[in-house]
GROMACS .gro file of C-alpha atoms in nm:
model
  172
    1MET     CA    1  -0.938   7.631  -0.932
    2ALA     CA    2  -1.275   7.546  -0.781
    3GLU     CA    3  -1.531   7.822  -0.780
    4PHE     CA    4  -1.746   7.897  -0.481
    5ASN     CA    5  -1.995   8.160  -0.386
    6ALA     CA    6  -1.882   8.353  -0.086
    7ASP     CA    7  -2.015   8.659   0.087
    8PRO     CA    8  -1.755   8.932   0.024
    9ASN     CA    9  -1.848   9.100   0.353
   10ARG     CA   10  -1.780   8.776   0.540
   11ILE     CA   11  -1.443   8.734   0.370
   12LEU     CA   12  -1.351   9.093   0.455
   13PHE     CA   13  -1.454   9.040   0.817
   14ASP     CA   14  -1.252   8.718   0.838
   15LEU     CA   15  -0.947   8.888   0.687
   16GLN     CA   16  -0.981   9.164   0.947
   17GLN     CA   17  -0.980   8.894   1.216
   18VAL     CA   18  -0.662   8.747   1.063
   19ASN     CA   19  -0.510   9.094   1.078
   20GLU     CA   20  -0.597   9.120   1.449
   21ILE     CA   21  -0.438   8.781   1.517
   22ALA     CA   22  -0.126   8.887   1.324
   23GLN     CA   23  -0.109   9.212   1.520
   24SER     CA   24  -0.116   9.013   1.844
   25PHE     CA   25   0.225   8.862   1.767
   26SER     CA   26   0.375   9.144   1.563
   27GLY     CA   27   0.741   9.191   1.655
   28CYS     CA   28   0.747   8.880   1.874
   29LEU     CA   29   1.063   8.672   1.845
   30VAL     CA   30   0.960   8.382   2.070
   31PRO     CA   31   0.812   8.097   1.861
   32GLU     CA   32   0.602   7.959   2.149
   33GLU     CA   33   0.444   8.301   2.212
   34ILE     CA   34   0.363   8.339   1.842
   35ALA     CA   35   0.204   7.992   1.848
   36ARG     CA   36   0.000   8.079   2.157
   37SER     CA   37  -0.131   8.399   1.996
   38VAL     CA   38  -0.230   8.209   1.683
   39THR     CA   39  -0.413   7.921   1.851
   40LEU     CA   40  -0.589   8.150   2.096
   41GLY     CA   41  -0.686   8.383   1.812
   42LEU     CA   42  -0.837   8.099   1.608
   43VAL     CA   43  -1.045   7.985   1.904
   44GLU     CA   44  -1.157   8.332   2.010
   45ARG     CA   45  -1.205   8.504   1.674
   46PHE     CA   46  -1.327   8.213   1.461
   47SER     CA   47  -1.514   8.006   1.720
   48GLY     CA   48  -1.271   7.720   1.681
   49ALA     CA   49  -1.334   7.431   1.917
   50MET     CA   50  -0.961   7.372   1.940
   51ALA     CA   51  -0.650   7.498   1.763
   52ARG     CA   52  -0.301   7.353   1.789
   53LEU     CA   53   0.043   7.438   1.657
   54TRP     CA   54   0.339   7.199   1.640
   55LEU     CA   55   0.695   7.302   1.559
   56LEU     CA   56   0.957   7.075   1.410
   57GLU     CA   57   1.227   6.994   1.663
   58PRO     CA   58   1.592   7.061   1.569
   59ASN     CA   59   1.647   6.690   1.489
   60GLN     CA   60   1.392   6.732   1.206
   61SER     CA   61   1.213   6.405   1.287
   62VAL     CA   62   0.957   6.504   1.553
   63LEU     CA   63   0.689   6.771   1.577
   64LYS     CA   64   0.651   6.921   1.924
   65LEU     CA   65   0.314   7.062   2.029
   66VAL     CA   66   0.394   7.412   2.152
   67SER     CA   67   0.043   7.556   2.183
   68SER     CA   68  -0.311   7.424   2.224
   69SER     CA   69  -0.616   7.642   2.283
   70GLY     CA   70  -0.984   7.565   2.323
   71LEU     CA   71  -1.112   7.226   2.439
   72SER     CA   72  -0.765   7.118   2.546
   73THR     CA   73  -0.473   7.334   2.649
   74ARG     CA   74  -0.242   7.042   2.730
   75ILE     CA   75   0.074   7.028   2.525
   76ASP     CA   76   0.221   6.718   2.691
   77GLY     CA   77  -0.044   6.459   2.608
   78ARG     CA   78  -0.077   6.193   2.340
   79PHE     CA   79  -0.005   6.441   2.059
   80GLY     CA   80   0.265   6.634   2.246
   81ARG     CA   81   0.539   6.483   2.031
   82VAL     CA   82   0.449   6.346   1.689
   83PRO     CA   83   0.704   6.175   1.464
   84ILE     CA   84   0.706   6.298   1.105
   85GLY     CA   85   0.470   6.069   0.913
   86ALA     CA   86   0.273   5.957   1.222
   87TYR     CA   87  -0.090   6.048   1.279
   88LYS     CA   88  -0.254   6.300   1.048
   89VAL     CA   89  -0.042   6.592   1.171
   90GLY     CA   90   0.281   6.404   1.101
   91LYS     CA   91   0.156   6.312   0.754
   92ILE     CA   92   0.071   6.676   0.683
   93ALA     CA   93   0.431   6.767   0.764
   94LEU     CA   94   0.576   6.474   0.568
   95ASN     CA   95   0.366   6.529   0.255
   96ARG     CA   96   0.367   6.910   0.284
   97VAL     CA   97   0.001   6.918   0.189
   98SER     CA   98  -0.292   7.064   0.381
   99PHE     CA   99  -0.576   6.835   0.484
  100LEU     CA  100  -0.940   6.929   0.524
  101SER     CA  101  -1.245   6.742   0.649
  102ASN     CA  102  -1.600   6.842   0.733
  103ASN     CA  103  -1.694   6.499   0.865
  104LEU     CA  104  -1.421   6.430   1.120
  105PRO     CA  105  -1.590   6.147   1.314
  106ALA     CA  106  -1.626   5.945   0.992
  107GLU     CA  107  -1.258   5.973   0.894
  108SER     CA  108  -1.074   5.640   0.920
  109TRP     CA  109  -0.757   5.804   1.057
  110VAL     CA  110  -0.926   5.962   1.361
  111GLY     CA  111  -0.791   5.793   1.671
  112ASP     CA  112  -1.061   5.912   1.912
  113ARG     CA  113  -1.398   5.923   1.735
  114GLU     CA  114  -1.580   5.938   2.068
  115TRP     CA  115  -1.401   6.264   2.153
  116ALA     CA  116  -1.505   6.413   1.819
  117ILE     CA  117  -1.866   6.300   1.861
  118GLU     CA  118  -1.892   6.406   2.228
  119ASN     CA  119  -1.758   6.752   2.143
  120ASN     CA  120  -1.963   6.785   1.824
  121ILE     CA  121  -1.648   6.828   1.614
  122CYS     CA  122  -1.708   6.805   1.241
  123GLY     CA  123  -1.455   7.039   1.079
  124PHE     CA  124  -1.079   6.993   1.068
  125ALA     CA  125  -0.815   7.187   0.879
  126GLY     CA  126  -0.444   7.114   0.902
  127TYR     CA  127  -0.176   7.313   0.724
  128PRO     CA  128   0.198   7.261   0.691
  129LEU     CA  129   0.400   7.569   0.776
  130ILE     CA  130   0.673   7.580   0.511
  131ALA     CA  131   0.942   7.846   0.465
  132ASN     CA  132   1.202   7.824   0.187
  133ASP     CA  133   1.121   7.455   0.132
  134ARG     CA  134   1.169   7.380   0.505
  135VAL     CA  135   0.885   7.248   0.717
  136LEU     CA  136   0.867   7.456   1.034
  137GLY     CA  137   0.555   7.295   1.176
  138VAL     CA  138   0.183   7.229   1.139
  139LEU     CA  139  -0.120   7.438   1.233
  140ALA     CA  140  -0.451   7.259   1.293
  141MET     CA  141  -0.800   7.381   1.375
  142PHE     CA  142  -1.099   7.176   1.490
  143SER     CA  143  -1.449   7.319   1.451
  144CYS     CA  144  -1.805   7.238   1.556
  145GLN     CA  145  -1.925   7.361   1.219
  146SER     CA  146  -1.832   7.285   0.861
  147LEU     CA  147  -1.543   7.490   0.729
  148GLU     CA  148  -1.641   7.686   0.420
  149PRO     CA  149  -1.407   7.707   0.118
  150ALA     CA  150  -1.372   8.085   0.155
  151PHE     CA  151  -1.270   8.047   0.519
  152LEU     CA  152  -1.010   7.790   0.422
  153GLU     CA  153  -0.852   8.048   0.192
  154VAL     CA  154  -0.850   8.297   0.480
  155LEU     CA  155  -0.688   8.036   0.703
  156GLN     CA  156  -0.420   7.977   0.438
  157THR     CA  157  -0.346   8.351   0.447
  158LEU     CA  158  -0.300   8.332   0.824
  159CYS     CA  159  -0.066   8.034   0.782
  160THR     CA  160   0.151   8.235   0.543
  161ILE     CA  161   0.183   8.519   0.794
  162VAL     CA  162   0.250   8.276   1.080
  163THR     CA  163   0.516   8.093   0.880
  164ILE     CA  164   0.704   8.414   0.801
  165SER     CA  165   0.692   8.523   1.167
  166LEU     CA  166   0.801   8.182   1.296
  167ASP     CA  167   1.085   8.163   1.045
  168ILE     CA  168   1.219   8.499   1.163
  169ALA     CA  169   1.175   8.406   1.532
  170ILE     CA  170   1.346   8.068   1.491
  171LYS     CA  171   1.642   8.224   1.310
  172TYR     CA  172   1.668   8.495   1.576
   0.00000   0.00000   0.00000
């Protein structure tokens, strides 16, 4: 495990923000409303430039964008439906591995570098949402600042909470 120096007060503050986001969808059984609370919370509480959440459709081959907050709130655009394995978000779902970058415009897989540069986006974190070995979706956050290792651990904690809530809501 990589070691990093992190301000314990900052980690505590960030975990409190995660708790507030989790409280915003506590008891909710509508997956789209949970997703909306999460993406809005990431933008408002962590100064995210944009946050998005895709859910796997029942056919298990396409991710559907169900919430987008920040720079774009459209859920019906180019990334509204992403086949598993396509684009970075589809690869995150396929490989079941998170992906992190603090130099987004330089990444070869970025389809719209101009958008990233124009909006001063440098940080990206994408996480698969997996429950009982089933991919439920993908959560992604774009940032105008580099994402610190300690924050990425906090974001993983949020993903765990979100996954549990979505799993319950989907089964309901």
